[in-house]
Amino acid sequence: MKKWKKILMAIVTILYIFPFISMIKPHESKMIGNQINAWLIQNNINNFTVETIIEIYLIICVVFLIIMLFTIIFWPSAKNNVVLTNQKSGKLALDNRGISSFINQRFKDENLENINIKIKNQVHSIKIKVSAESKYQQDKVQKIIRLQDQINKDLNELLKNTDINKINTNIVINRPKNSKNIRVL
């Protein structure tokens, strides 16, 4: 799970724990509320009371819930396959693994090794990220451009009668290793 998702989940958890604690322990919650009121009066903050703080807190929680609801509703969903034909007799679909093996075969024909293919298939677009290693450094840029054009052309021809409008292909050959991903056990 990505770090920003963990942070977001921690914030949501903390936001929604406080009302449950006040329901479980009402006596202690009243004592804490009285102490906060006394502190506010002591520091000459007469505009705020515990009730206004709770109202603001609840408004923030409701707004946050509405934002999360819209995010869940309108977030583009990922698909595992592309429907090629849909008829009464059945449906013919091309799985992401099929697309991956199709691309993998193209790269093996070009003498590339350690091919890593990531496919993000959404309703009307496909994003393909390919990383590979080449034994030879010459013609690397021309090879990337030619392979990218060839894969886009072949996939457009293969998926021409589907809902897919956009195919993005990103090819990287001989990318230097990222030191962040190295783990020592």
mmCIF file of C-alpha atoms in Angstrom:
data_model
loop_
_atom_site.group_PDB
_atom_site.id
_atom_site.type_symbol
_atom_site.label_atom_id
_atom_site.label_comp_id
_atom_site.label_asym_id
_atom_site.label_seq_id
_atom_site.Cartn_x
_atom_site.Cartn_y
_atom_site.Cartn_z
ATOM 1 C CA MET A 1 0.000 0.000 0.000
ATOM 2 C CA LYS A 2 1.317 3.441 -0.867
ATOM 3 C CA LYS A 3 2.387 5.857 1.834
ATOM 4 C CA TRP A 4 -0.252 8.494 1.045
ATOM 5 C CA LYS A 5 -3.000 5.888 1.335
ATOM 6 C CA LYS A 6 -1.709 4.825 4.741
ATOM 7 C CA ILE A 7 -1.601 8.440 5.926
ATOM 8 C CA LEU A 8 -5.131 9.079 4.642
ATOM 9 C CA MET A 9 -6.444 5.955 6.362
ATOM 10 C CA ALA A 10 -4.753 6.975 9.625
ATOM 11 C CA ILE A 11 -6.348 10.449 9.474
ATOM 12 C CA VAL A 12 -9.793 8.980 8.765
ATOM 13 C CA THR A 13 -9.405 6.491 11.603
ATOM 14 C CA ILE A 14 -8.389 9.193 14.062
ATOM 15 C CA LEU A 15 -11.250 11.453 12.918
ATOM 16 C CA TYR A 16 -13.868 8.794 13.484
ATOM 17 C CA ILE A 17 -12.475 7.278 16.704
ATOM 18 C CA PHE A 18 -13.331 10.310 18.855
ATOM 19 C CA PRO A 19 -17.143 10.112 18.481
ATOM 20 C CA PHE A 20 -17.077 6.400 19.316
ATOM 21 C CA ILE A 21 -14.981 7.025 22.411
ATOM 22 C CA SER A 22 -17.470 9.655 23.574
ATOM 23 C CA MET A 23 -20.312 7.140 23.087
ATOM 24 C CA ILE A 24 -18.492 4.369 24.940
ATOM 25 C CA LYS A 25 -17.301 6.550 27.840
ATOM 26 C CA PRO A 26 -19.890 9.370 28.223
ATOM 27 C CA HIS A 27 -18.922 10.274 31.812
ATOM 28 C CA GLU A 28 -15.244 10.774 30.944
ATOM 29 C CA SER A 29 -16.238 12.698 27.814
ATOM 30 C CA LYS A 30 -18.318 15.138 29.900
ATOM 31 C CA MET A 31 -15.390 15.613 32.270
ATOM 32 C CA ILE A 32 -13.044 16.355 29.367
ATOM 33 C CA GLY A 33 -15.653 18.730 27.897
ATOM 34 C CA ASN A 34 -15.919 20.603 31.205
ATOM 35 C CA GLN A 35 -12.117 20.867 31.405
ATOM 36 C CA ILE A 36 -11.962 22.257 27.864
ATOM 37 C CA ASN A 37 -14.701 24.795 28.712
ATOM 38 C CA ALA A 38 -12.775 25.859 31.834
ATOM 39 C CA TRP A 39 -9.580 26.244 29.787
ATOM 40 C CA LEU A 40 -11.409 28.321 27.146
ATOM 41 C CA ILE A 41 -12.875 30.626 29.817
ATOM 42 C CA GLN A 42 -9.509 30.887 31.580
ATOM 43 C CA ASN A 43 -7.801 31.999 28.350
ATOM 44 C CA ASN A 44 -10.573 34.507 27.502
ATOM 45 C CA ILE A 45 -11.765 32.599 24.453
ATOM 46 C CA ASN A 46 -15.453 33.246 24.997
ATOM 47 C CA ASN A 47 -16.485 32.768 21.369
ATOM 48 C CA PHE A 48 -15.893 29.022 21.507
ATOM 49 C CA THR A 49 -17.486 26.395 23.664
ATOM 50 C CA VAL A 50 -17.218 22.652 23.518
ATOM 51 C CA GLU A 51 -20.540 22.533 21.667
ATOM 52 C CA THR A 52 -19.287 24.809 18.866
ATOM 53 C CA ILE A 53 -16.074 22.799 18.623
ATOM 54 C CA ILE A 54 -18.133 19.600 18.319
ATOM 55 C CA GLU A 55 -20.347 21.195 15.653
ATOM 56 C CA ILE A 56 -17.302 22.276 13.630
ATOM 57 C CA TYR A 57 -15.791 18.814 14.079
ATOM 58 C CA LEU A 58 -18.987 17.133 12.849
ATOM 59 C CA ILE A 59 -19.173 19.469 9.838
ATOM 60 C CA ILE A 60 -15.566 18.568 8.966
ATOM 61 C CA CYS A 61 -16.400 14.853 9.296
ATOM 62 C CA VAL A 62 -19.471 15.186 7.051
ATOM 63 C CA VAL A 63 -17.536 17.154 4.404
ATOM 64 C CA PHE A 64 -14.758 14.570 4.514
ATOM 65 C CA LEU A 65 -17.288 11.745 4.106
ATOM 66 C CA ILE A 66 -18.881 13.495 1.111
ATOM 67 C CA ILE A 67 -15.457 13.961 -0.515
ATOM 68 C CA MET A 68 -14.637 10.290 0.071
ATOM 69 C CA LEU A 69 -18.018 9.255 -1.368
ATOM 70 C CA PHE A 70 -17.490 11.282 -4.557
ATOM 71 C CA THR A 71 -13.941 9.930 -4.846
ATOM 72 C CA ILE A 72 -15.203 6.365 -4.609
ATOM 73 C CA ILE A 73 -18.020 6.978 -7.096
ATOM 74 C CA PHE A 74 -16.012 8.824 -9.755
ATOM 75 C CA TRP A 75 -12.616 7.083 -9.447
ATOM 76 C CA PRO A 76 -11.920 5.270 -12.724
ATOM 77 C CA SER A 77 -12.162 1.544 -12.288
ATOM 78 C CA ALA A 78 -9.517 -0.821 -13.556
ATOM 79 C CA LYS A 79 -10.525 -3.781 -15.693
ATOM 80 C CA ASN A 80 -8.851 -7.145 -16.109
ATOM 81 C CA ASN A 81 -9.867 -7.652 -19.719
ATOM 82 C CA VAL A 82 -11.008 -5.939 -22.905
ATOM 83 C CA VAL A 83 -14.292 -7.113 -24.412
ATOM 84 C CA LEU A 84 -13.703 -7.780 -28.115
ATOM 85 C CA THR A 85 -17.227 -8.936 -29.032
ATOM 86 C CA ASN A 86 -20.411 -9.135 -27.010
ATOM 87 C CA GLN A 87 -23.190 -11.157 -28.616
ATOM 88 C CA LYS A 88 -26.168 -13.225 -27.494
ATOM 89 C CA SER A 89 -24.143 -16.413 -27.791
ATOM 90 C CA GLY A 90 -21.429 -15.093 -25.497
ATOM 91 C CA LYS A 91 -18.682 -12.621 -24.948
ATOM 92 C CA LEU A 92 -15.121 -12.752 -26.251
ATOM 93 C CA ALA A 93 -12.621 -10.908 -24.078
ATOM 94 C CA LEU A 94 -8.873 -10.401 -24.205
ATOM 95 C CA ASP A 95 -7.282 -10.650 -20.775
ATOM 96 C CA ASN A 96 -4.511 -8.303 -19.612
ATOM 97 C CA ARG A 97 -2.216 -11.326 -19.486
ATOM 98 C CA GLY A 98 -2.900 -11.877 -23.195
ATOM 99 C CA ILE A 99 -1.925 -8.285 -23.969
ATOM 100 C CA SER A 100 1.153 -8.716 -21.784
ATOM 101 C CA SER A 101 2.252 -11.902 -23.558
ATOM 102 C CA PHE A 102 1.605 -10.228 -26.941
ATOM 103 C CA ILE A 103 3.953 -7.365 -25.985
ATOM 104 C CA ASN A 104 6.421 -9.757 -24.367
ATOM 105 C CA GLN A 105 6.718 -11.725 -27.616
ATOM 106 C CA ARG A 106 7.409 -8.510 -29.577
ATOM 107 C CA PHE A 107 10.217 -7.635 -27.190
ATOM 108 C CA LYS A 108 11.753 -11.103 -27.242
ATOM 109 C CA ASP A 109 11.943 -10.843 -31.034
ATOM 110 C CA GLU A 110 14.128 -7.732 -30.529
ATOM 111 C CA ASN A 111 16.652 -9.571 -28.262
ATOM 112 C CA LEU A 112 15.625 -7.726 -25.099
ATOM 113 C CA GLU A 113 15.848 -9.352 -21.672
ATOM 114 C CA ASN A 114 14.267 -8.911 -18.222
ATOM 115 C CA ILE A 115 11.052 -7.579 -19.713
ATOM 116 C CA ASN A 116 8.683 -6.111 -17.134
ATOM 117 C CA ILE A 117 5.211 -5.138 -18.368
ATOM 118 C CA LYS A 118 2.608 -3.245 -16.329
ATOM 119 C CA ILE A 119 -0.845 -2.752 -17.824
ATOM 120 C CA LYS A 120 -3.452 -0.366 -16.450
ATOM 121 C CA ASN A 121 -6.679 -1.114 -18.272
ATOM 122 C CA GLN A 122 -9.544 1.333 -17.734
ATOM 123 C CA VAL A 123 -12.902 1.776 -19.437
ATOM 124 C CA HIS A 124 -11.750 3.766 -22.494
ATOM 125 C CA SER A 125 -7.945 3.709 -22.254
ATOM 126 C CA ILE A 126 -5.022 1.378 -21.735
ATOM 127 C CA LYS A 127 -1.706 2.481 -20.241
ATOM 128 C CA ILE A 128 1.247 0.182 -20.798
ATOM 129 C CA LYS A 129 4.613 0.586 -19.090
ATOM 130 C CA VAL A 130 7.404 -1.635 -20.348
ATOM 131 C CA SER A 131 10.932 -1.829 -19.000
ATOM 132 C CA ALA A 132 13.593 -4.074 -20.489
ATOM 133 C CA GLU A 133 17.333 -4.541 -20.720
ATOM 134 C CA SER A 134 19.361 -4.647 -23.907
ATOM 135 C CA LYS A 135 22.715 -6.329 -24.401
ATOM 136 C CA TYR A 136 23.751 -3.756 -26.941
ATOM 137 C CA GLN A 137 23.717 0.014 -26.397
ATOM 138 C CA GLN A 138 23.633 1.053 -30.061
ATOM 139 C CA ASP A 139 20.374 2.104 -31.700
ATOM 140 C CA LYS A 140 18.649 2.175 -28.326
ATOM 141 C CA VAL A 141 16.600 5.336 -28.995
ATOM 142 C CA GLN A 142 15.602 4.284 -32.493
ATOM 143 C CA LYS A 143 14.661 0.838 -31.211
ATOM 144 C CA ILE A 144 12.402 2.345 -28.532
ATOM 145 C CA ILE A 145 10.603 4.607 -31.002
ATOM 146 C CA ARG A 146 10.169 1.814 -33.531
ATOM 147 C CA LEU A 147 8.931 -0.661 -30.905
ATOM 148 C CA GLN A 148 6.535 1.868 -29.418
ATOM 149 C CA ASP A 149 5.051 2.699 -32.819
ATOM 150 C CA GLN A 150 4.799 -0.971 -33.749
ATOM 151 C CA ILE A 151 3.089 -1.941 -30.477
ATOM 152 C CA ASN A 152 0.657 0.986 -30.688
ATOM 153 C CA LYS A 153 -0.170 0.092 -34.301
ATOM 154 C CA ASP A 154 -0.664 -3.607 -33.514
ATOM 155 C CA LEU A 155 -2.788 -2.924 -30.427
ATOM 156 C CA ASN A 156 -4.904 -0.342 -32.271
ATOM 157 C CA GLU A 157 -5.525 -2.905 -34.996
ATOM 158 C CA LEU A 158 -6.339 -5.600 -32.445
ATOM 159 C CA LEU A 159 -8.669 -3.385 -30.388
ATOM 160 C CA LYS A 160 -10.253 -1.324 -33.185
ATOM 161 C CA ASN A 161 -13.810 -2.615 -32.599
ATOM 162 C CA THR A 162 -13.776 -2.077 -28.821
ATOM 163 C CA ASP A 163 -14.471 0.832 -26.461
ATOM 164 C CA ILE A 164 -10.754 1.623 -26.159
ATOM 165 C CA ASN A 165 -10.065 5.113 -27.534
ATOM 166 C CA LYS A 166 -6.568 5.720 -26.234
ATOM 167 C CA ILE A 167 -3.515 3.487 -25.914
ATOM 168 C CA ASN A 168 -0.487 4.937 -24.112
ATOM 169 C CA THR A 169 2.765 3.029 -24.308
ATOM 170 C CA ASN A 170 5.832 3.962 -22.292
ATOM 171 C CA ILE A 171 8.983 1.963 -23.038
ATOM 172 C CA VAL A 172 12.213 2.253 -21.076
ATOM 173 C CA ILE A 173 15.312 0.263 -21.970
ATOM 174 C CA ASN A 174 18.308 -0.066 -19.624
ATOM 175 C CA ARG A 175 16.906 2.126 -16.858
ATOM 176 C CA PRO A 176 19.390 2.450 -14.000
ATOM 177 C CA LYS A 177 18.429 0.540 -10.890
ATOM 178 C CA ASN A 178 16.693 2.549 -8.173
ATOM 179 C CA SER A 179 18.526 2.263 -4.867
ATOM 180 C CA LYS A 180 15.292 2.777 -2.870
ATOM 181 C CA ASN A 181 13.996 -0.637 -3.854
ATOM 182 C CA ILE A 182 16.998 -2.555 -2.494
ATOM 183 C CA ARG A 183 16.255 -4.412 0.726
ATOM 184 C CA VAL A 184 18.833 -6.014 2.960
ATOM 185 C CA LEU A 185 17.694 -9.036 4.929
#
